[in-house]
Structures are given as structure tokens and as C-alpha cells.
CSV table of C-alpha atoms in Angstrom, one decimal:
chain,number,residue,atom,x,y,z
F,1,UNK,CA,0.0,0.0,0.0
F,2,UNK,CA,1.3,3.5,-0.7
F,3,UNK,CA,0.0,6.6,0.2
F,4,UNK,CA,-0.6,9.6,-1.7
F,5,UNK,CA,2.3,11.8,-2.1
F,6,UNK,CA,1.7,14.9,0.2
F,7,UNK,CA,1.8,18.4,-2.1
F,8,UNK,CA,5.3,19.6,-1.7
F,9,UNK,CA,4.4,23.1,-1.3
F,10,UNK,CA,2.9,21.8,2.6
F,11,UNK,CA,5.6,19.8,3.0
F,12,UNK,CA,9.2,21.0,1.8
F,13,UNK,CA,7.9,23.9,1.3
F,14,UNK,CA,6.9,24.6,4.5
F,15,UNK,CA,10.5,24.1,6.9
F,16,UNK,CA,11.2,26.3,9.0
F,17,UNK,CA,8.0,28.5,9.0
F,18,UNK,CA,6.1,29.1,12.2
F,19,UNK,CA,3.8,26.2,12.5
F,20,UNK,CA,0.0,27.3,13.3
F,21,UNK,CA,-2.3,26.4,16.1
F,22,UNK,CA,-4.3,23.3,14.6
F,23,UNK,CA,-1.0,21.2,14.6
F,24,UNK,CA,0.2,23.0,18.0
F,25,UNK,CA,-3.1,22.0,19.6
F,26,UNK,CA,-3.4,18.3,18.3
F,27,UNK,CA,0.4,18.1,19.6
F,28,UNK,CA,0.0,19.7,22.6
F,29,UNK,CA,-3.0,17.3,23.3
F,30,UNK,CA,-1.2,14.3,22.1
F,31,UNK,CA,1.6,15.2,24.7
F,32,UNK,CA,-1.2,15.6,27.3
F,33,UNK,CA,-2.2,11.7,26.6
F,34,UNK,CA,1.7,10.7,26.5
F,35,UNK,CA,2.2,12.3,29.7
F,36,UNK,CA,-0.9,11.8,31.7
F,37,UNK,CA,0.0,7.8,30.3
F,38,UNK,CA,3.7,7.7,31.3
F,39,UNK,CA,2.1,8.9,34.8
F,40,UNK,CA,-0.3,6.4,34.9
F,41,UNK,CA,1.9,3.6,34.1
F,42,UNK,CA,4.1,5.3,36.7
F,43,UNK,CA,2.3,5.2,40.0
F,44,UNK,CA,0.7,1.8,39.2
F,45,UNK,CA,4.7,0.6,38.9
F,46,UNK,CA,5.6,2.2,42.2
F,47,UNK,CA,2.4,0.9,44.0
F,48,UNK,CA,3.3,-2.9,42.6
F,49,UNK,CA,7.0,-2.0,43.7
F,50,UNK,CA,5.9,-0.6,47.1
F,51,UNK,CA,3.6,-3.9,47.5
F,52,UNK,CA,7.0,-6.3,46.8
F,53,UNK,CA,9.3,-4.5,48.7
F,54,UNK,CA,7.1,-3.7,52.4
F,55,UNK,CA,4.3,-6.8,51.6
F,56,UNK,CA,2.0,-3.6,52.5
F,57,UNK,CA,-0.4,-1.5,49.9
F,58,UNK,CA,0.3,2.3,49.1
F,59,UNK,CA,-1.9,3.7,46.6
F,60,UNK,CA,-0.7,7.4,45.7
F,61,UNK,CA,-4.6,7.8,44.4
F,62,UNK,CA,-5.5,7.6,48.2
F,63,UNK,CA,-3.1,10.6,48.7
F,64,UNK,CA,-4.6,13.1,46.4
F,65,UNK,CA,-2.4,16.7,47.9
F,66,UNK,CA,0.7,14.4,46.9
F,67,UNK,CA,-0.4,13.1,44.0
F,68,UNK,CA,-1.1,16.4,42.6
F,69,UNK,CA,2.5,17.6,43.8
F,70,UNK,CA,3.8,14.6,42.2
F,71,UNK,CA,2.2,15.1,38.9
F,72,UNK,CA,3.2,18.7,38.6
F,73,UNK,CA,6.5,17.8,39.1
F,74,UNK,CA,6.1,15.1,36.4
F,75,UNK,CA,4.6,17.6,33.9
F,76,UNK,CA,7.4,20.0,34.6
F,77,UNK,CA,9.8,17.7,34.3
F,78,UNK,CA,8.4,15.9,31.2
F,79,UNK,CA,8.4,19.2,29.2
F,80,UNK,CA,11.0,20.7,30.3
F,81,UNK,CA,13.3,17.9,29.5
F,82,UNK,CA,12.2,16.9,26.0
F,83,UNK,CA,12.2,20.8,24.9
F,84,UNK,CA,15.6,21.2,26.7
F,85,UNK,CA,17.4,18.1,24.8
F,86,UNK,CA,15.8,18.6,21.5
F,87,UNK,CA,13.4,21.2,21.1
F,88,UNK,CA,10.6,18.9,20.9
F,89,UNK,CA,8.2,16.6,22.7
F,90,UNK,CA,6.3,13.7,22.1
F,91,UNK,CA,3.4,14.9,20.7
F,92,UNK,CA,5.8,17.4,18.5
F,93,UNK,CA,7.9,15.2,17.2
F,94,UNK,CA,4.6,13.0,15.8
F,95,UNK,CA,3.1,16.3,14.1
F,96,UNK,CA,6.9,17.6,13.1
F,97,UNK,CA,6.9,20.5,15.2
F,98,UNK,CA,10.3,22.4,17.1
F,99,UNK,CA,11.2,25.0,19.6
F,100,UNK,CA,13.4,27.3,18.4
F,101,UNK,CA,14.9,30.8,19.6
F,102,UNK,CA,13.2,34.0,18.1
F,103,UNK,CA,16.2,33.8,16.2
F,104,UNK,CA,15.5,30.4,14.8
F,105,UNK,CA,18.8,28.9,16.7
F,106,UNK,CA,18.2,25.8,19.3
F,107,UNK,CA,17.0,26.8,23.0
F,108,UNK,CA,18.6,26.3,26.3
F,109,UNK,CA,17.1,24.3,29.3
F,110,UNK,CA,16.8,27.6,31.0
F,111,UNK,CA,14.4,29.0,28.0
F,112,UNK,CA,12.5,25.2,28.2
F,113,UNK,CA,11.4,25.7,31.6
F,114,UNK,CA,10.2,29.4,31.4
F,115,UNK,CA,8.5,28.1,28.6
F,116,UNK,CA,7.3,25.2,30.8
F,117,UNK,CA,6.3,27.9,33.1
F,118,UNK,CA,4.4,30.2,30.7
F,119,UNK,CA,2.5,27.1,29.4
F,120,UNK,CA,1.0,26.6,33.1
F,121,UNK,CA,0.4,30.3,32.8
F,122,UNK,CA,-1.4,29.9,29.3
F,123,UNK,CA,-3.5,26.8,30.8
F,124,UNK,CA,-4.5,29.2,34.0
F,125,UNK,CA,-5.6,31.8,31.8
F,126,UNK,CA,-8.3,29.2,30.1
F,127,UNK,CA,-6.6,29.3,27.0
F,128,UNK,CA,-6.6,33.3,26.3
F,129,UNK,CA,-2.8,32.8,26.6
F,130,UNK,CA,-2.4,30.9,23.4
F,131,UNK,CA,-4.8,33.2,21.2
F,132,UNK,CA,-1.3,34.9,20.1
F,133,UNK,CA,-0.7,31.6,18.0
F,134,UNK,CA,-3.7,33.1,15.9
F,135,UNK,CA,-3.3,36.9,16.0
F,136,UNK,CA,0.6,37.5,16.9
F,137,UNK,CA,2.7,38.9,14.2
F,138,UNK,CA,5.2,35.4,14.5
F,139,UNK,CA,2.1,33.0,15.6
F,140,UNK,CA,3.6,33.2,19.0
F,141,UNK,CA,1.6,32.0,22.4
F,142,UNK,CA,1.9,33.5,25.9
F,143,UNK,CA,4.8,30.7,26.8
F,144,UNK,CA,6.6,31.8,23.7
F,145,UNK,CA,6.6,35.1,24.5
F,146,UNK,CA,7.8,34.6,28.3
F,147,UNK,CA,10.7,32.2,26.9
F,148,UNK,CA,11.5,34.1,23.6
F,149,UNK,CA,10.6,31.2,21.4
F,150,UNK,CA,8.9,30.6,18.9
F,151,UNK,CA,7.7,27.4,17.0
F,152,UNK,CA,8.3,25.9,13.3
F,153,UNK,CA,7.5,23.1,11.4
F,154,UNK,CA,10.4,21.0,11.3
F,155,UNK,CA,10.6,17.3,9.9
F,156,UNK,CA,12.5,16.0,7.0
F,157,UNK,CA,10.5,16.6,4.3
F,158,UNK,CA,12.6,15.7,1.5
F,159,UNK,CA,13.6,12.4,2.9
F,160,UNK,CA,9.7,11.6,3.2
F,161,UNK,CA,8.9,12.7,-0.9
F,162,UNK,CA,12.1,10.7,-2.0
F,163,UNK,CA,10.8,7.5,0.5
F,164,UNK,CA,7.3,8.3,-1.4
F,165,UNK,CA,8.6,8.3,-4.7
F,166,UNK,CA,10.8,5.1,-4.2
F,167,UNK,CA,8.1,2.9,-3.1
F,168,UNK,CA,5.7,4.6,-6.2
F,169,UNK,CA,6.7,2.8,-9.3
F,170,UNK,CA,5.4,5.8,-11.4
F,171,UNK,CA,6.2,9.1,-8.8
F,172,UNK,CA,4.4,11.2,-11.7
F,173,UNK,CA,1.0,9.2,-11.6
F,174,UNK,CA,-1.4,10.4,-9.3
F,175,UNK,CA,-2.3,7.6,-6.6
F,176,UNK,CA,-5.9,8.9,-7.4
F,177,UNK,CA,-8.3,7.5,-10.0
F,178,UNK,CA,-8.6,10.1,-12.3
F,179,UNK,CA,-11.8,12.4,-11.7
F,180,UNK,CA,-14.8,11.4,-14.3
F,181,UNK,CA,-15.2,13.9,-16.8
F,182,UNK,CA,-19.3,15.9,-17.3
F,183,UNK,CA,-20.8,14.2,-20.0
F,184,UNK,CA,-24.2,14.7,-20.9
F,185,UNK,CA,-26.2,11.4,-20.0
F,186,UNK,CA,-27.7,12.0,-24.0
F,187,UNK,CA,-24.1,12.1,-25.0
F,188,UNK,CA,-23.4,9.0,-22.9
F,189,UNK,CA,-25.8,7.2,-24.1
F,190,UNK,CA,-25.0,7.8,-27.6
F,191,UNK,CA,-21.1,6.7,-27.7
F,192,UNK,CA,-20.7,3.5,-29.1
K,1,UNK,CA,54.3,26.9,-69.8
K,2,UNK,CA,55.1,30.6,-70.9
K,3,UNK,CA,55.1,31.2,-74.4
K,4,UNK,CA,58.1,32.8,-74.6
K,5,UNK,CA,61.3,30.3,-74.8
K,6,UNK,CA,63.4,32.5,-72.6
K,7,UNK,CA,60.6,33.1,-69.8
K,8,UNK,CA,60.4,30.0,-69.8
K,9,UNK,CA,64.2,29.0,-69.5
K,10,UNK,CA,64.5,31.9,-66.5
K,11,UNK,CA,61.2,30.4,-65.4
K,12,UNK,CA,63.0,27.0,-65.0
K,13,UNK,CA,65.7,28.0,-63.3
K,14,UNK,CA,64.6,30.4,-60.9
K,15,UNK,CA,62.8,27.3,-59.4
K,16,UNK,CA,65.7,25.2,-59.6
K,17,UNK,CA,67.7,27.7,-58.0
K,18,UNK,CA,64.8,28.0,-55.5
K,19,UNK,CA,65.1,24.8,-54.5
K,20,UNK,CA,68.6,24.4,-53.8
K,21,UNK,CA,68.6,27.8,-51.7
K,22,UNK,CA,65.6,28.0,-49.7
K,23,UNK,CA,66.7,24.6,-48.0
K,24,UNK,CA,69.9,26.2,-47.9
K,25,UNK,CA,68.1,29.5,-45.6
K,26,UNK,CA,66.0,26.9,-43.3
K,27,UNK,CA,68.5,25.1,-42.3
K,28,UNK,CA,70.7,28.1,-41.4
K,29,UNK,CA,67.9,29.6,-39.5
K,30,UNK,CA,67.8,28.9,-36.0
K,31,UNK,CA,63.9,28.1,-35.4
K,32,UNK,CA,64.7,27.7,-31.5
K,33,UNK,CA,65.5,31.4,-30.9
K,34,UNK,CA,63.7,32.7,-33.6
K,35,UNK,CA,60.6,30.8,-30.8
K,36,UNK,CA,62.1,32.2,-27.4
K,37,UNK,CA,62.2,35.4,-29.0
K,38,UNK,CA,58.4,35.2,-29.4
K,39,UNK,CA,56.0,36.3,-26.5
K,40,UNK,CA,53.5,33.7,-27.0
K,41,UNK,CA,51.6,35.4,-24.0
K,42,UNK,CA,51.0,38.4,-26.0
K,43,UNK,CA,50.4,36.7,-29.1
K,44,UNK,CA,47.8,34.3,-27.1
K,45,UNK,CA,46.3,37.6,-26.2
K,46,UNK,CA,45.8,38.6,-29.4
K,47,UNK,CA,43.8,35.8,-30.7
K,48,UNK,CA,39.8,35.6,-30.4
K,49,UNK,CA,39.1,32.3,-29.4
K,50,UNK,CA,35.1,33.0,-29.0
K,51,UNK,CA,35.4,34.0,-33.0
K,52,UNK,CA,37.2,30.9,-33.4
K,53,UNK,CA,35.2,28.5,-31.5
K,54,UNK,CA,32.3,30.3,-33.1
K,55,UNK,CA,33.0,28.7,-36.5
K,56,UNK,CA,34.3,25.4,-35.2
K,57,UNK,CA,30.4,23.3,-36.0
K,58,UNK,CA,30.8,20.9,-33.0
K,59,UNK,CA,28.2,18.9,-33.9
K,60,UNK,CA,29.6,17.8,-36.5
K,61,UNK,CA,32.9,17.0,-34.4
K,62,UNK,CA,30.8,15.2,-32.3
K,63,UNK,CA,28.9,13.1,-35.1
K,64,UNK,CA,32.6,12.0,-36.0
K,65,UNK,CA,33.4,10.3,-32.7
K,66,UNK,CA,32.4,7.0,-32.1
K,67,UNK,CA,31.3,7.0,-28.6
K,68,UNK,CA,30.4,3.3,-28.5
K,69,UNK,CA,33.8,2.7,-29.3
K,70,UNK,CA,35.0,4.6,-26.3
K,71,UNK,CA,33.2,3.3,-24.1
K,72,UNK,CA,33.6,-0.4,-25.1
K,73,UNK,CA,37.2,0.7,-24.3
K,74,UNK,CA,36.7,1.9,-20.4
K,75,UNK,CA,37.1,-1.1,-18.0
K,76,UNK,CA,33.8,0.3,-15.9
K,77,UNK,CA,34.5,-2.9,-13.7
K,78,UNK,CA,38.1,-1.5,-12.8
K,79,UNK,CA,37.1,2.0,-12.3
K,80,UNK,CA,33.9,0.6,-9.7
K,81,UNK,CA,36.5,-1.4,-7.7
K,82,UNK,CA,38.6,1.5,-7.3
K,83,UNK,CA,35.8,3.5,-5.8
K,84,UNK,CA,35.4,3.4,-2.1
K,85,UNK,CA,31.8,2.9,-1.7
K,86,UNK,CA,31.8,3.0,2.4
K,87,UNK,CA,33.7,6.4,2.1
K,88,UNK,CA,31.5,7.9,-0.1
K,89,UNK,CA,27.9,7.3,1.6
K,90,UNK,CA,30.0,8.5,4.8
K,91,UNK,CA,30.6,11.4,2.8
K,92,UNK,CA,27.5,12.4,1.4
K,93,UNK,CA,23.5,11.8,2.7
K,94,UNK,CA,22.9,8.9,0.6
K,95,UNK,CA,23.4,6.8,4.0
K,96,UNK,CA,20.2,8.5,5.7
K,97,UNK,CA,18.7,8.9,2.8
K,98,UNK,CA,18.3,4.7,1.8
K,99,UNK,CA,17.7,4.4,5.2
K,100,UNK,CA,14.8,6.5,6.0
K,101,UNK,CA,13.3,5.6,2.1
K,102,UNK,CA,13.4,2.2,3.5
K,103,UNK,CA,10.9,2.4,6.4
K,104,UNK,CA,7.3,1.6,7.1
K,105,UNK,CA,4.4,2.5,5.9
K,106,UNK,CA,3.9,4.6,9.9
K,107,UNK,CA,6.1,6.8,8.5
K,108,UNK,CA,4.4,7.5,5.0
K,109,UNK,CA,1.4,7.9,7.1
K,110,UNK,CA,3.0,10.5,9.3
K,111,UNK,CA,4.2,12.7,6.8
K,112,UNK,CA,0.5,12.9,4.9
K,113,UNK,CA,-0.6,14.0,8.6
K,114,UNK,CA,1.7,16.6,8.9
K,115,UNK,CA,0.7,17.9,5.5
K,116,UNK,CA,-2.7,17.8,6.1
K,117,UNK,CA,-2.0,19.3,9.7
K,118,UNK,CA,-0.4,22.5,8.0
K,119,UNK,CA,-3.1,22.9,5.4
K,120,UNK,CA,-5.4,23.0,8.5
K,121,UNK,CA,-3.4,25.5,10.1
K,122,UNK,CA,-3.4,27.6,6.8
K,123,UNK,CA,-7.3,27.6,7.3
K,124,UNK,CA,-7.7,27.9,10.8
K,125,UNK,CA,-5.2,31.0,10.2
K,126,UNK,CA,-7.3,32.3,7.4
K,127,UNK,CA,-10.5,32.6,9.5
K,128,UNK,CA,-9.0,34.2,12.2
K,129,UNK,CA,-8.2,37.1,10.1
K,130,UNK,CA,-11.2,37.4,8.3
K,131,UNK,CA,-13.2,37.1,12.6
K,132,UNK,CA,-11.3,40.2,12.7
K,133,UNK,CA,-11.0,41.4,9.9
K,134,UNK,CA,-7.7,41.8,9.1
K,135,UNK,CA,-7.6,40.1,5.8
K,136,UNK,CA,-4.2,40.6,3.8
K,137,UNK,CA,-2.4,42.6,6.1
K,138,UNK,CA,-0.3,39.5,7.2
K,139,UNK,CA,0.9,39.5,3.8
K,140,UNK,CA,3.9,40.8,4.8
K,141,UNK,CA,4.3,39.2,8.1
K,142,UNK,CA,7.3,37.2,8.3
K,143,UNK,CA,7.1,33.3,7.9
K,144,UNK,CA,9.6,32.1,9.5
K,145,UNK,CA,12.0,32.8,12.1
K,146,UNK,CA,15.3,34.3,10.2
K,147,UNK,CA,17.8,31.5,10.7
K,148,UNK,CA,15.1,28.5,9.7
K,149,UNK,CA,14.2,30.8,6.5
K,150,UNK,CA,16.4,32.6,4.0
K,151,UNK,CA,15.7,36.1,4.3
K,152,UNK,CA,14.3,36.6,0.6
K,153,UNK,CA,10.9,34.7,2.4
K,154,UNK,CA,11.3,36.1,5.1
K,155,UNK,CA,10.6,39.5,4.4
């Protein structure tokens, strides 16, 4: 099976450029998942490990204040780190998305976690905080503009048209049928 | 032959005695420092070698050679042995590039989702202006920060 090639112009075309908010939001909520998952899988891993090691039962879920501490930690962490080492997270890296400088150059740990920072801030604010994705000049939120960020699209386009065209026999064919042209149903009719 | 029998005696013997003394002349001359004497720079110079490649048809040069016959010449075998393969897709991005156009299909997927993810930003972008009317004013909005794009699309 091969898929349609994507149009060059969104793809190629597009590296660099500050990304918009439909891709930012679907990453951003696929990062929610991946953390709120990694979470998940690890409190039921220290309550097993708890269980094993004291042959008594701690459930984190029964301590809700720490809990809560715990996973903001966790959230802190998880953000901090990915955008630190490489600019991206999870959910990023799935919709080919980066943190970069205003500049355009790679950030440093200190810029991730003001950014971490001013993405609790945009969250508190119900959301208001990334309306700037829409309406700012460089489609920058209210975390961008507290860590002096700003983020593009950023995957490697070329490599994915030259994978597509190396597993399409024919690159120039369309992988679409090709669109039936208006005939009159008289006209039809009448051809041999 | 000249009509006239004398002419044509002083005819006969001017070129015999042009024969005998013009060989005579050459060999005296010394070509050698007659040719360091020369400055073949300047003379180089001189010459139009546009004008002259301009009448040489090259077509027609080409026509004459026998390319089959060169190539049936060339060893390619010998020449593909003496090329270190290793080193050159260390050298170049051919390494990453057979090795990402050999993965799976999740890839191909992800890269039509991206696509389709930036078209959608294009349009959720494109009503946002128009809820408050700002229309083409972005038109000259940069698109990208400067050292991700060249500053020609930037501007």
C-alpha cells in the first residue's frame, strides 16, 4: 500500500515557517495523553513495587495533595526535559513540530522551563494565553513570549517525498483514480 | 608553360635555383631562438578564441566520434573497484537517505498527517483574520524565524 504523495508546497515547502495552532493544539493534546500515560503507568509501577518491597499497599490515588504535587513535578519535568534536549516533545515530534529561539537557533534548558512555566500560565488563563498563535505577528503563544521562542515546522521533508517516490513505481502518476469527466447522460448514451 | 622560350628558361631556373637555396636559408635559420624570442603570451592575447570556437560546427565533431567505441574501451569494472563505496555514503546523505526511504508504511502515514496538519493551520489561520478582519495585512508578516528561513521569504 502506498499513500498519496503529500503536495510539496505543505511539506518541503513549509521548513522552517512558524507552525499554526491546529498542529500545535493536536500536539500539545497528544503530549497531554503521552504524559498523563507515562504517569499512569508510573504510580501503578511504584504501588506494585511498594507492594513487593514492604508486603503492604500504598496507593498514591488515596493521597490526592501528593499526588497532585507529584504530577506537577512530572509535567514539569516531562516538558522541560524533551524541549531542553531537543526542542521537541512527544506529541511534537509525531506532528513535526520544534522549539526554536526567536532567532530560529536551538533553546537552552533555562528557555524550556520558562517556557514550561508560561505554558502553566497559558492553561491558567483558560486558554486566552495561546490566542497569540492566531493573531501574533510570528504566531507566537503567551509561553513563547515569556521564553523568547517561537515554534516551526520541522521534519525531514525531502527524505519523506524521495521514500514516497521510491516505493511509487510511477512518482508522476497520481495515486488517485482520475476524476470522471461531465458528460451529458444524451451524449453517454449515444457513444458507441 | 610561358610562351616565350626565354621566360620559360629563366622560369626553369629560378625554381631550380629556389630549390637548392631555400633549404639552404631553413636550415641556417635557428627556429629555436627565432621561438624564445616570441612572446606567445601576448600573441595568445591577441587571438579571439570566442570568434574561433564560433565557426568550429561541434556537432559535426561530435557526429565523427564513435562513442560506442570509447566506451567499449573503459574497464567500468576497474574504475567501480577503485571506488570506495563505504567512504562515499559516509561522505555524502545517501546513507540516511536509503535508510529513511526504507521504512514503514507509519512513516508515510506521518508525513501525509503533517501535510494535512499544516493545510489545516493555513485555514484555521485564514478565519482568524477574516473574525477580525484583518484580511491581507499578514501578507507581509514574516514566515519564519530568520535563521530557519532565507531572508528573501522572510521579508
Amino acid at each position: 500500500m502506498t499513500m498519496p504523495a503529500p503536495n510539496p508546497e505543505m511539506t518541503i515547502g513549509r521548513q522552517g515557517h512558524y507552525a499554526g495552532a491546529a498542529s500545535r493544539l493536536v500536539a500539545f493534546g497528544a503530549d497531554v495523553g503521552a504524559s498523563w500515560g507515562l504517569y499512569t503507568i508510573g504510580v501503578a509501577l511504584f504501588d506494585t513495587f511498594f507492594h513487593l518491597v514492604t508486603r503492604r499497599t500504598y496507593s498514591l490515588t488515596n493521597h490526592q495533595i501528593l499526588a497532585i504535587v507529584i504530577l506537577v513535578v512530572w509535567e514539569f519535568l516531562y516538558y522541560t526535559y524533551q524541549w531542553g534536549v531537543s526542542g521537541r516533545t512527544i506529541g511534537m515530534a509525531v506532528f513535526g513540530l520544534q522549539v526554536v529561539t526567536v532567532e530560529g537557533a536551538r533553546i537552552t534548558m533555562r528557555q524550556a522551563a520558562l517556557r514550561t512555566l508560561g505554558l502553566a500560565l497559558c492553561i491558567a488563563t483558560l486558554g486566552i494565553g495561546f490566542l497569540g498563535i492566531l493573531y501574533q505577528r510570528e504566531r507566537r503563544a503567551l509561553d513563547d513570549l515569556v521564553a523568547k521562542t517561537a515554534v516551526v515546522y520541522s521534519w525531514d521533508a525531502r527524505a519523506a517525498r524521495l521514500r514516497w517516490m521510491a516505493r511509487t513505481e510511477n512518482p508522476h502518476q497520481s495515486a488517485f483514480p482520475p476524476r470522471p469527466s461531465h458528460v451529458h447522460p444524451e451524449e453517454r448514451t449515444a457513444a458507441p | 608553360m610561358s610562351p616565350n622560350p626565354i621566360g620559360s628558361r629563366m622560369e626553369q631556373l629560378a625554381q631550380s635555383l629556389a630549390e637548392r637555396i631555400v633549404p639552404m636559408i631553413i636550415d641556417a635559420i635557428d627556429i629555436n631562438s627565432i621561438i624564445e624570442k616570441v612572446d606567445i603570451n601576448q600573441v595568445v592575447q591577441r587571438v579571439d578564441v570566442d570568434e574561433i570556437v564560433s565557426k568550429v560546427d561541434v556537432e559535426a565533431i561530435i557526429d565523427r566520434v564513435d562513442i560506442q567505441k570509447i566506451i567499449d574501451r573503459v574497464d567500468i569494472n576497474k574504475i567501480v573497484e577503485g571506488i570506495d563505496i563505504d567512504a562515499l555514503v559516509e561522505q555524502t546523505e545517501l546513507g540516511s537517505i536509503i535508510a529513511r526511504s526504507t521504512t514503514g508504511i507509519v512513516t508515510e502515514i506521518l508525513d501525509v498527517i503533517r501535510a494535512q496538519g499544516v493545510g489545516l493551520d493555513d485555514f484555521t489561520l485564514r478565519w482568524a483574520n477574516r473574525l477580525i478582519g484583518r484580511g491581507k495585512k499578514i501578507a507581509d508578516w514574516p514566515v519564519g524565524p530568520p535563521l530557519c528561513v532565507p531572508p528573501k521569504a522572510a521579508s
